Coordinates of C-alpha atoms in Angstrom, one line a residue:
X18 CA 114.5 25.2 62.5
X19 CA 113.6 26.5 65.9
X20 CA 115.9 29.6 65.4
X21 CA 114.1 30.4 62.2
X22 CA 110.7 30.1 63.9
X23 CA 111.7 32.5 66.7
X24 CA 113.0 35.1 64.2
X25 CA 109.7 35.0 62.3
X26 CA 107.8 35.5 65.6
X27 CA 109.9 38.5 66.6
X28 CA 109.4 40.1 63.1
X29 CA 105.6 39.5 63.3
X30 CA 105.4 41.1 66.8
X31 CA 107.4 44.1 65.7
X32 CA 105.1 44.5 62.6
X33 CA 102.0 44.3 64.7
X34 CA 103.3 47.0 67.2
X35 CA 104.1 49.3 64.3
X36 CA 100.6 49.0 62.9
X37 CA 99.1 49.6 66.3
X38 CA 101.2 52.7 66.9
X39 CA 100.1 54.1 63.6
X40 CA 96.4 53.4 64.4
X41 CA 96.5 55.2 67.8
X42 CA 95.7 58.7 66.6
X43 CA 92.8 57.4 64.6
X44 CA 91.4 55.7 67.7
X45 CA 91.6 59.0 69.6
X46 CA 94.4 57.6 71.9
X47 CA 97.5 59.6 72.5
X48 CA 100.8 58.3 73.8
X49 CA 101.7 59.3 77.3
X50 CA 104.6 61.8 77.6
X51 CA 107.7 60.3 79.0
X52 CA 108.4 63.4 81.1
X53 CA 106.3 66.3 82.4
X54 CA 107.0 69.9 81.2
X55 CA 109.3 71.7 83.6
X56 CA 107.6 74.4 85.7
X57 CA 108.3 78.0 84.8
X58 CA 110.8 80.0 86.8
X59 CA 109.3 82.6 89.2
X60 CA 109.6 86.2 88.1
X61 CA 109.4 88.8 90.8
X62 CA 107.4 91.9 90.0
X63 CA 107.8 94.5 92.7
X64 CA 104.7 96.5 93.8
X65 CA 104.8 100.1 94.9
X66 CA 102.5 102.5 96.7
X67 CA 101.6 105.5 94.7
X68 CA 101.1 108.9 96.5
X69 CA 97.5 108.0 97.2
X70 CA 98.3 104.6 98.6
X71 CA 97.3 102.3 95.7
X72 CA 99.3 99.3 94.6
X73 CA 101.0 100.1 91.3
X74 CA 103.4 98.4 88.8
X75 CA 105.6 100.4 86.4
X76 CA 104.4 99.5 82.8
X77 CA 105.9 100.5 79.5
X78 CA 103.9 100.8 76.3
X79 CA 105.4 100.7 72.8
X80 CA 108.8 99.4 74.0
X81 CA 111.8 100.9 72.3
X82 CA 113.0 104.4 71.6
X83 CA 109.5 105.8 71.9
X84 CA 108.4 103.9 75.0
X85 CA 105.9 105.6 77.2
X86 CA 106.0 104.8 80.9
X87 CA 103.2 104.7 83.4
X88 CA 102.1 103.4 86.8
X89 CA 99.2 100.9 86.6
X90 CA 97.2 99.9 89.6
X91 CA 96.0 96.3 90.0
X92 CA 92.5 94.9 89.6
X93 CA 91.4 91.2 89.5
X94 CA 87.8 92.1 88.9
X95 CA 88.4 92.8 85.2
X96 CA 90.5 91.2 82.5
X97 CA 90.8 94.3 80.4
X98 CA 93.9 96.4 80.8
X99 CA 93.2 100.2 80.5
X100 CA 95.2 103.4 80.2
X101 CA 94.1 107.1 80.3
X102 CA 94.5 108.7 76.9
X103 CA 95.3 112.3 75.9
X104 CA 91.6 113.0 75.4
X105 CA 90.7 112.2 79.0
X106 CA 89.8 115.7 80.3
X107 CA 88.8 114.3 83.7
X108 CA 92.2 112.6 84.2
X109 CA 94.5 114.9 86.0
X110 CA 98.0 114.9 87.6
X111 CA 99.1 111.7 85.7
X112 CA 100.9 110.8 82.6
X113 CA 98.6 110.3 79.6
X114 CA 99.0 107.8 76.8
X115 CA 99.7 109.2 73.3
X116 CA 98.6 106.7 70.7
X117 CA 99.8 108.7 67.8
X118 CA 103.4 108.6 69.2
X119 CA 103.4 104.7 69.3
X120 CA 104.8 102.7 66.5
X121 CA 103.2 99.4 67.7
X122 CA 99.6 100.5 68.5
X123 CA 96.8 99.0 66.3
X124 CA 93.3 100.3 66.5
X125 CA 90.4 97.8 66.6
X126 CA 87.9 100.5 65.6
X127 CA 85.7 99.7 68.6
X128 CA 84.8 101.1 72.0
X129 CA 84.2 99.6 75.4
X130 CA 83.4 100.7 79.0
X131 CA 84.5 99.2 82.2
X132 CA 82.8 99.5 85.6
X133 CA 84.5 99.1 89.0
X134 CA 83.1 99.9 92.4
X135 CA 83.6 103.6 92.9
X136 CA 84.3 104.5 89.3
X137 CA 83.8 103.7 85.6
X138 CA 85.3 104.7 82.3
X139 CA 85.0 104.3 78.6
X140 CA 87.2 104.6 75.5
X141 CA 88.6 103.1 72.3
X142 CA 90.1 99.6 72.1
X143 CA 93.5 99.0 70.7
X144 CA 96.3 96.4 70.6
X145 CA 99.7 97.4 72.0
X146 CA 103.0 95.9 72.9
X147 CA 103.7 96.3 76.7
X148 CA 106.3 95.5 79.3
X149 CA 106.3 95.2 83.1
X150 CA 109.2 96.1 85.4
X151 CA 110.7 93.1 87.3
X152 CA 113.7 92.6 89.5
X153 CA 115.5 91.5 86.4
X154 CA 114.8 92.1 82.7
X155 CA 111.4 93.5 81.7
X156 CA 108.7 91.0 81.1
X157 CA 107.4 91.7 77.5
X158 CA 103.8 90.9 76.4
X159 CA 102.9 91.9 72.9
X160 CA 99.6 92.5 71.1
X161 CA 97.8 93.2 74.4
X162 CA 94.2 94.5 74.3
X163 CA 94.0 97.9 75.8
X164 CA 91.1 100.3 76.5
X165 CA 92.3 103.8 76.0
X166 CA 90.0 105.8 78.3
X167 CA 88.7 109.1 77.1
X168 CA 86.4 109.8 80.0
X169 CA 85.7 108.5 83.5
X170 CA 82.5 108.7 85.5
X171 CA 81.1 108.1 89.0
X172 CA 84.5 108.4 90.7
X173 CA 88.2 108.5 90.1
X174 CA 89.9 105.4 88.6
X175 CA 92.7 107.3 86.8
X176 CA 94.5 110.0 88.8
X177 CA 96.6 110.5 92.0
X178 CA 99.5 108.7 90.5
X179 CA 97.8 105.9 88.6
X180 CA 97.6 106.2 84.8
X181 CA 96.1 102.8 84.1
X182 CA 94.6 99.6 85.4
X183 CA 96.4 96.3 85.0
X184 CA 93.6 93.8 84.4
X185 CA 94.4 90.5 86.2
X186 CA 91.0 89.0 85.4
X187 CA 90.2 86.4 82.7
X188 CA 87.2 87.8 80.9
X189 CA 85.7 84.3 81.1
X190 CA 82.6 85.2 83.1
X191 CA 79.7 86.8 81.1
X192 CA 79.8 90.6 81.1
X193 CA 82.7 90.4 83.5
X194 CA 84.4 93.5 82.3
X195 CA 81.9 95.6 80.3
X196 CA 78.9 97.4 81.8
X197 CA 77.2 97.1 78.4
X198 CA 78.7 94.2 76.6
X199 CA 75.9 94.0 74.0
X200 CA 76.7 97.5 72.7
X201 CA 80.5 97.6 73.3
X202 CA 83.5 95.5 72.5
X203 CA 82.9 91.8 73.2
X204 CA 85.9 90.9 75.3
X205 CA 87.0 87.3 75.8
X206 CA 89.8 85.3 77.3
X207 CA 92.0 86.0 74.3
X208 CA 92.1 89.7 75.5
X209 CA 93.5 88.7 78.9
X210 CA 97.2 89.1 79.9
X211 CA 97.4 85.3 80.2
X212 CA 96.1 84.1 76.9
X213 CA 99.2 84.6 74.6
X214 CA 101.6 83.1 77.1
X215 CA 99.5 79.9 77.2
X216 CA 99.4 79.9 73.4
X217 CA 103.2 80.2 73.3
X218 CA 103.8 77.6 76.0
X219 CA 101.6 74.7 74.8
X220 CA 103.3 72.3 77.3
X221 CA 101.9 74.2 80.3
X222 CA 98.5 73.3 81.7
X223 CA 97.9 76.7 83.4
X224 CA 99.2 80.2 84.0
X225 CA 99.9 80.8 87.7
X226 CA 100.9 83.8 89.8
X227 CA 101.2 84.4 93.5
X228 CA 100.2 87.6 95.3
X229 CA 102.1 88.7 98.4
X230 CA 101.2 92.3 99.3
X231 CA 101.8 94.6 102.2
X232 CA 98.9 95.9 104.3
X233 CA 97.0 98.9 102.8
X234 CA 97.9 102.4 103.8
X235 CA 94.7 104.0 102.5
X236 CA 92.4 105.4 105.2
X237 CA 89.3 107.6 104.7
X238 CA 89.2 111.2 105.8
X239 CA 86.8 112.3 108.4
X240 CA 85.1 114.9 106.2
X241 CA 84.2 113.6 102.7
X242 CA 84.8 109.9 102.9
X243 CA 87.4 109.9 100.1
X244 CA 90.5 107.7 100.5
X245 CA 93.7 109.4 101.5
X246 CA 97.2 108.1 102.3
X247 CA 100.7 109.2 103.0
X248 CA 102.8 106.0 102.4
X249 CA 105.9 105.9 104.6
X250 CA 107.4 103.3 102.2
X251 CA 107.1 102.7 98.5
X252 CA 107.5 98.9 98.9
X253 CA 104.0 97.4 98.7
X254 CA 104.8 93.7 98.1
X255 CA 105.5 91.4 95.1
X256 CA 103.7 89.6 92.3
X257 CA 105.3 86.2 91.8
X258 CA 104.7 85.9 88.1
X259 CA 104.4 82.6 86.2
X260 CA 104.9 80.6 89.4
X261 CA 104.1 81.2 93.1
X262 CA 107.1 81.5 95.5
X263 CA 106.7 78.5 97.7
X264 CA 109.1 79.9 100.3
X265 CA 106.5 82.6 101.1
X266 CA 103.7 80.5 102.2
X267 CA 102.8 77.3 104.2
X268 CA 102.4 74.7 101.5
X269 CA 100.6 72.3 103.8
X270 CA 97.9 75.0 104.5
X271 CA 97.2 75.8 100.8
X272 CA 93.6 75.2 99.9
X273 CA 91.9 76.0 96.6
X274 CA 88.4 77.2 95.6
X275 CA 87.3 77.1 92.0
X276 CA 85.8 80.2 90.3
X277 CA 82.1 79.9 89.9
X278 CA 79.7 81.8 87.7
X279 CA 76.6 82.9 89.6
X280 CA 74.6 85.3 87.6
X281 CA 71.7 85.1 90.0
X282 CA 73.5 87.3 92.6
X283 CA 73.4 91.1 92.6
X284 CA 77.0 92.5 92.3
X285 CA 78.1 95.9 93.5
X286 CA 79.5 97.0 90.1
X287 CA 76.6 95.5 88.1
X288 CA 78.5 92.4 86.8
X289 CA 80.3 89.4 88.4
X290 CA 84.0 89.9 88.9
X291 CA 86.3 87.4 87.3
X292 CA 87.8 85.9 90.5
X293 CA 84.6 85.1 92.5
X294 CA 84.8 82.0 94.6
X295 CA 82.4 80.5 97.2
X296 CA 83.7 80.5 100.7
X297 CA 82.2 78.6 103.6
X298 CA 81.1 81.0 106.3
X299 CA 82.5 83.4 108.9
X300 CA 82.5 84.1 112.6
X301 CA 83.0 87.3 114.6
X302 CA 84.0 87.4 118.3
X303 CA 84.5 90.4 120.5
X304 CA 84.4 90.8 124.3
X305 CA 82.8 87.5 125.0
X306 CA 80.1 88.0 122.3
X307 CA 80.1 86.3 119.0
X308 CA 78.0 85.7 115.8
X309 CA 78.6 83.1 113.1
X310 CA 77.2 82.4 109.7
X311 CA 77.6 79.1 108.0
X312 CA 76.0 80.2 104.8
X313 CA 78.1 80.0 101.6
X314 CA 79.2 83.4 100.4
X315 CA 80.3 84.5 97.0
X316 CA 83.6 86.4 97.5
X317 CA 85.7 88.4 95.1
X318 CA 89.3 88.8 96.1
X319 CA 90.7 92.1 94.7
X320 CA 93.5 94.4 96.1
X321 CA 92.0 97.3 94.1
X322 CA 89.7 97.8 97.0
X323 CA 90.9 98.6 100.5
X324 CA 88.7 97.0 103.1
X325 CA 86.4 94.0 103.5
X326 CA 82.8 94.6 102.3
X327 CA 79.8 92.6 103.4
X328 CA 76.2 92.8 102.3
X329 CA 74.3 95.4 104.4
X330 CA 72.6 93.0 106.9
X331 CA 75.8 90.9 107.5
X332 CA 77.9 94.0 108.0
X333 CA 75.4 95.2 110.7
X334 CA 75.5 91.8 112.4
X335 CA 79.3 91.8 112.4
X336 CA 79.7 95.3 113.8
X337 CA 76.9 94.9 116.4
X338 CA 79.1 92.4 118.2
X339 CA 81.7 95.1 118.8
X340 CA 80.7 97.0 121.9
X341 CA 80.4 100.8 121.3
X342 CA 80.2 100.6 117.5
X343 CA 78.0 103.1 115.6
X344 CA 77.5 103.9 111.9
X345 CA 79.3 107.1 111.0
X346 CA 79.2 109.0 107.7
X347 CA 82.5 110.0 106.2
X348 CA 84.4 106.9 107.2
X349 CA 83.7 104.7 104.2
X350 CA 86.6 103.9 101.9
X351 CA 84.2 103.8 98.9
X352 CA 82.4 107.1 99.6
X353 CA 78.6 106.7 99.0
X354 CA 78.9 103.1 97.9
X355 CA 79.4 101.7 101.4
X356 CA 79.0 102.7 105.0
X357 CA 81.4 102.2 107.9
X358 CA 81.2 101.9 111.7
X359 CA 83.1 103.9 114.3
X360 CA 84.5 101.6 117.0
X361 CA 86.5 102.2 120.2
X362 CA 90.2 102.2 119.4
X363 CA 90.9 99.6 122.1
X364 CA 88.3 97.1 120.7
X365 CA 89.3 93.4 120.7
X366 CA 87.7 91.6 117.8
X367 CA 88.5 88.7 115.5
X368 CA 87.0 87.5 112.2
X369 CA 87.4 83.8 111.2
X370 CA 86.9 82.9 107.5
X371 CA 86.2 79.2 106.7
X372 CA 87.7 77.9 103.5
X373 CA 87.3 74.2 103.0
X374 CA 89.0 72.6 106.0
X375 CA 91.1 75.7 106.8
X376 CA 90.3 78.7 108.9
X377 CA 91.9 82.1 108.4
X378 CA 91.6 84.5 111.4
X379 CA 92.1 88.3 111.5
X380 CA 92.3 90.1 114.8
X381 CA 92.0 93.8 115.9
X382 CA 95.4 94.7 114.6
X383 CA 93.9 94.3 111.1
X384 CA 90.2 94.9 111.7
X385 CA 90.4 98.1 113.8
X386 CA 91.7 101.0 111.7
X387 CA 92.5 104.6 112.5
X388 CA 92.2 107.8 110.5
X389 CA 94.7 110.6 110.7
X390 CA 92.4 112.5 113.0
X391 CA 92.5 109.6 115.5
X392 CA 89.0 108.2 114.9
X393 CA 88.9 104.4 114.8
X394 CA 86.6 102.4 112.5
X395 CA 85.9 98.8 111.6
X396 CA 87.6 97.3 108.6
X397 CA 84.3 95.5 107.7
X398 CA 82.0 97.8 105.8
X399 CA 78.5 97.3 104.4
X400 CA 77.0 98.1 101.0
X401 CA 74.6 101.0 101.0
X402 CA 72.5 99.1 98.4
X403 CA 70.7 96.5 100.5
X404 CA 70.1 94.3 97.4
X405 CA 73.8 93.6 96.8
X406 CA 74.7 90.0 97.8
X407 CA 78.4 90.2 97.0
X408 CA 81.3 90.0 99.4
X409 CA 84.6 91.7 98.4
X410 CA 87.8 90.9 100.3
X411 CA 90.1 93.8 99.5
X412 CA 93.7 94.5 100.4
X413 CA 92.9 94.3 104.2
X414 CA 92.3 90.6 103.8
X415 CA 94.6 89.9 100.8
X416 CA 97.6 91.3 102.7
X417 CA 97.1 88.7 105.5
X418 CA 97.3 85.6 103.3
X419 CA 99.2 84.4 100.3
X420 CA 97.0 84.0 97.2
X421 CA 97.7 81.7 94.3
X422 CA 95.8 82.4 91.1
X423 CA 95.5 79.4 88.7
X424 CA 94.4 80.2 85.2
X425 CA 93.6 76.8 83.6
X426 CA 94.0 76.1 79.9
X427 CA 90.9 74.0 80.0
X428 CA 88.8 77.0 81.3
X429 CA 88.8 76.1 85.0
X430 CA 90.2 78.8 87.2
X431 CA 90.9 78.6 90.9
X432 CA 92.2 80.7 93.8
X433 CA 94.4 79.2 96.4
X434 CA 94.6 80.6 100.0
X435 CA 97.6 79.8 102.2
X436 CA 99.0 81.2 105.5
X437 CA 102.1 83.4 104.9
X438 CA 105.3 82.0 106.3
X439 CA 106.2 85.5 107.6
X440 CA 103.0 85.6 109.6
X441 CA 103.6 82.1 111.0
X442 CA 107.1 83.0 112.1
X443 CA 105.8 86.0 113.9
X444 CA 104.3 83.6 116.5
X445 CA 107.9 82.6 117.5
X446 CA 109.0 86.2 118.1
X447 CA 109.4 85.4 121.8
X448 CA 111.8 82.6 120.9
X449 CA 113.6 84.7 118.4
X450 CA 113.9 87.6 120.8
X451 CA 114.9 85.3 123.6
X452 CA 117.6 83.8 121.5
X453 CA 118.9 87.2 120.5
X454 CA 118.9 88.4 124.1
X455 CA 120.6 85.3 125.2
X456 CA 123.3 85.8 122.6
X457 CA 123.8 89.4 123.7
X458 CA 124.1 88.4 127.3
X459 CA 126.6 85.7 126.4
X460 CA 128.7 88.1 124.5
X461 CA 128.5 90.6 127.4
X462 CA 129.6 88.0 130.0
X463 CA 132.4 87.0 127.8
X464 CA 133.4 90.6 127.4
X465 CA 133.4 91.1 131.2
X466 CA 135.5 88.0 131.7
X467 CA 138.0 89.1 129.1
X468 CA 138.1 92.6 130.8
X469 CA 138.9 91.2 134.2
X470 CA 141.4 88.8 132.8
X471 CA 143.2 91.7 131.0
X472 CA 142.8 93.9 134.1
X473 CA 144.3 91.2 136.4
X474 CA 147.3 90.8 134.0
X475 CA 147.8 94.5 134.0
X476 CA 147.6 94.6 137.8
X477 CA 150.2 91.8 138.1
X478 CA 152.4 93.6 135.5
X479 CA 152.1 96.8 137.4
X480 CA 153.0 95.1 140.7
X481 CA 156.0 93.5 139.1
X482 CA 157.0 96.9 137.7
X483 CA 156.6 98.5 141.1
X484 CA 158.7 95.9 142.8
X485 CA 161.3 96.2 140.1
X486 CA 161.4 100.0 140.6
X487 CA 161.8 99.6 144.3
X488 CA 164.6 97.2 143.9
X489 CA 166.2 99.5 141.3
X490 CA 165.9 102.3 143.8
X491 CA 167.6 100.2 146.5
X492 CA 170.4 99.4 144.1
X493 CA 170.7 103.0 142.9
X494 CA 171.1 104.3 146.5
X495 CA 173.6 101.7 147.6
X496 CA 177.3 102.7 147.4
X497 CA 179.4 100.0 146.0
X498 CA 182.9 100.5 147.6
X499 CA 186.0 100.0 145.5
X500 CA 188.3 97.3 146.6
X501 CA 191.8 98.4 147.2
X502 CA 194.4 96.3 145.7
X503 CA 196.0 95.4 142.4
X504 CA 193.7 95.3 139.4
X505 CA 193.1 92.1 137.4
X506 CA 195.0 91.7 134.2
X507 CA 194.0 94.1 131.5
X508 CA 192.2 96.5 134.0
X509 CA 193.3 99.7 135.7
X510 CA 194.0 99.4 139.4
X511 CA 191.8 100.8 142.1
X512 CA 192.0 104.5 143.0
X513 CA 194.6 105.1 145.7
X514 CA 196.8 102.4 144.5
X515 CA 198.2 103.8 141.3
X516 CA 196.8 107.2 141.8
X517 CA 195.6 109.4 144.7
X518 CA 191.9 109.0 145.7
X519 CA 191.2 112.7 145.2
X520 CA 192.8 115.5 143.4
X521 CA 193.3 118.8 145.1
X522 CA 190.2 120.3 143.4
X523 CA 187.9 117.4 144.0
X524 CA 185.0 117.5 146.6
X525 CA 184.3 114.4 148.7
X526 CA 180.8 112.9 148.2
X527 CA 178.4 112.8 151.2
X528 CA 178.3 109.9 153.4
X529 CA 175.6 107.2 153.0
X530 CA 173.8 108.3 156.2
X531 CA 173.7 111.9 155.1
X532 CA 172.3 110.9 151.7
X533 CA 169.6 108.7 153.2
X534 CA 168.4 110.8 156.1
X535 CA 169.8 114.1 155.4
X536 CA 169.4 117.2 153.2
X537 CA 168.2 115.9 149.8
X538 CA 164.8 114.5 151.0
X539 CA 164.2 117.1 153.6
X540 CA 164.9 119.9 151.2
X541 CA 162.4 118.5 148.7
X542 CA 159.7 118.3 151.3
X543 CA 159.1 114.6 150.7
X544 CA 158.6 111.9 153.3
X545 CA 161.5 110.5 155.2
X546 CA 161.8 106.8 155.5
X547 CA 162.2 105.9 159.1
X548 CA 162.2 102.1 158.7
X549 CA 161.4 99.6 156.0
X550 CA 157.8 100.1 154.9
X551 CA 157.3 103.3 157.0
X552 CA 157.6 106.9 156.1
X553 CA 157.1 110.2 157.9
X554 CA 156.9 113.8 156.6
X555 CA 159.4 116.3 158.1
X556 CA 158.0 118.8 160.6
X557 CA 159.0 121.7 158.4
X558 CA 156.5 120.7 155.7
X559 CA 153.6 119.2 157.7
X560 CA 151.4 122.2 157.2
X561 CA 148.2 123.0 159.0
X562 CA 147.2 119.4 159.2
X563 CA 150.0 118.4 161.7
X564 CA 149.0 117.5 165.2
X565 CA 149.9 119.5 168.2
X566 CA 152.1 116.8 169.6
X567 CA 155.0 117.8 167.5
X568 CA 155.5 114.3 166.2
X569 CA 155.4 113.8 162.5
X570 CA 152.2 111.9 161.4
X571 CA 152.7 108.5 160.0
X572 CA 152.1 107.7 156.4
X573 CA 150.5 104.3 156.0
X574 CA 152.4 102.0 153.7
X575 CA 150.9 101.1 150.3
X576 CA 148.2 98.5 150.9
X577 CA 148.0 97.3 147.3
X578 CA 151.7 96.8 146.6
X579 CA 153.4 95.5 149.7
X580 CA 157.0 96.5 149.2
X581 CA 158.3 93.9 151.7
X582 CA 156.8 91.2 149.5

């Protein structure tokens, strides 16, 4: 009876659990996943310097037999990717996109314009299949929104090696990409390069990528203020696509700032860039003087721009701390958009940026830059328009830190700042160099010891050979007399026993004394041995160096190899 009761209880519990599980969706409750989605694998996308010093990525459009290849520069300020089209008459010395030659292009029958500091452009909007070059297989992204530029104004965006702009923004901030969004194409997050990947990977909460770039090579000229460069290397860093490379930065020093929309500020390009984050103040120090600001500042991080750009008043305060600084025309990296300060080339200066509880410091090796003519200028420039409140941290700053861009599925975006591991290791250069030098010295000492060991063995071998030669000489010059008498069994008897010692035509050999002290040595002009270990040279061959005493000079015995020993 008890067993029947327990069976009924178990069946009742199972039935109740089944009904509860079926009711969970209706109650708005979801079951917790038993395991988290695995993180994507990092894809390395190499960056290059184009002839004018901009960071570029090789991009293919309309993949396949008719693929068109271009170099696209990077910009985080806009989420729209753009390319110069065949109709762009102001785009020179670059490859131009031919839409009619593409089998995958789809026109959206709309136009848009994009504004960046130092240049703007406009053109038609299309959808196109694209690919980016990586260290492995190409990374394909289809149905990408593209602005095909037909004209550019107020500067040069397309040219000098760059045919397009790879928009790494999100288009989530109002009017973030268009200078006249009310009249042009209304871009959104779905037009960004990240949107479709998130749609195709529903188990991922965000799209992430890391940015590890080399220092900029662009410097202004001293005549017209335009940027110029002669890159000594094409390698410009790496984008770590889909996942940051944790081996490249100090994970304990990584700190995040959420992107914030602040429409009340005045921005240099007329609209707020997509990756604008509030940082927590800065401090400049130089030659015992300093100035600090604890005010929060809205900063856009974008490698499209070269230097660090402060509002006009803050830039003046920064450069006033550097002794001998003065505003000079023609040194700005943005032409008429900003102004720069000439500074002594031996200036010592540091800039500390506060981000949460972290401080990132740049010194004069970064902040004092030099033109090809030898003029030095500050890396912190100021906007010519005094109403601009925006800060832009360009490649000069971005190259000194590791950036992590987090594009959230829920609409929350954030930028992570971390010290580069390479920069951290550079502080131990002394230890590394010391270890290297110590290793070299150790190898050198070992080599010397081996050398002397081999040399000593060679010396001993040479001594042994010399002694052996002397002994052989003794033996060779010793006459072994024959013993007269009967020969042993099986051998011929001694001469003079069975046969005469000499035949009639034989000549007797010289005596031992005549051989040792007589004609052979004297005739050759060599030294004569007077006693063991002592030689003299015959008078007949002494030459001009002989003394007037008539006695032959002594020749000292060999001091290294003592024959008697």
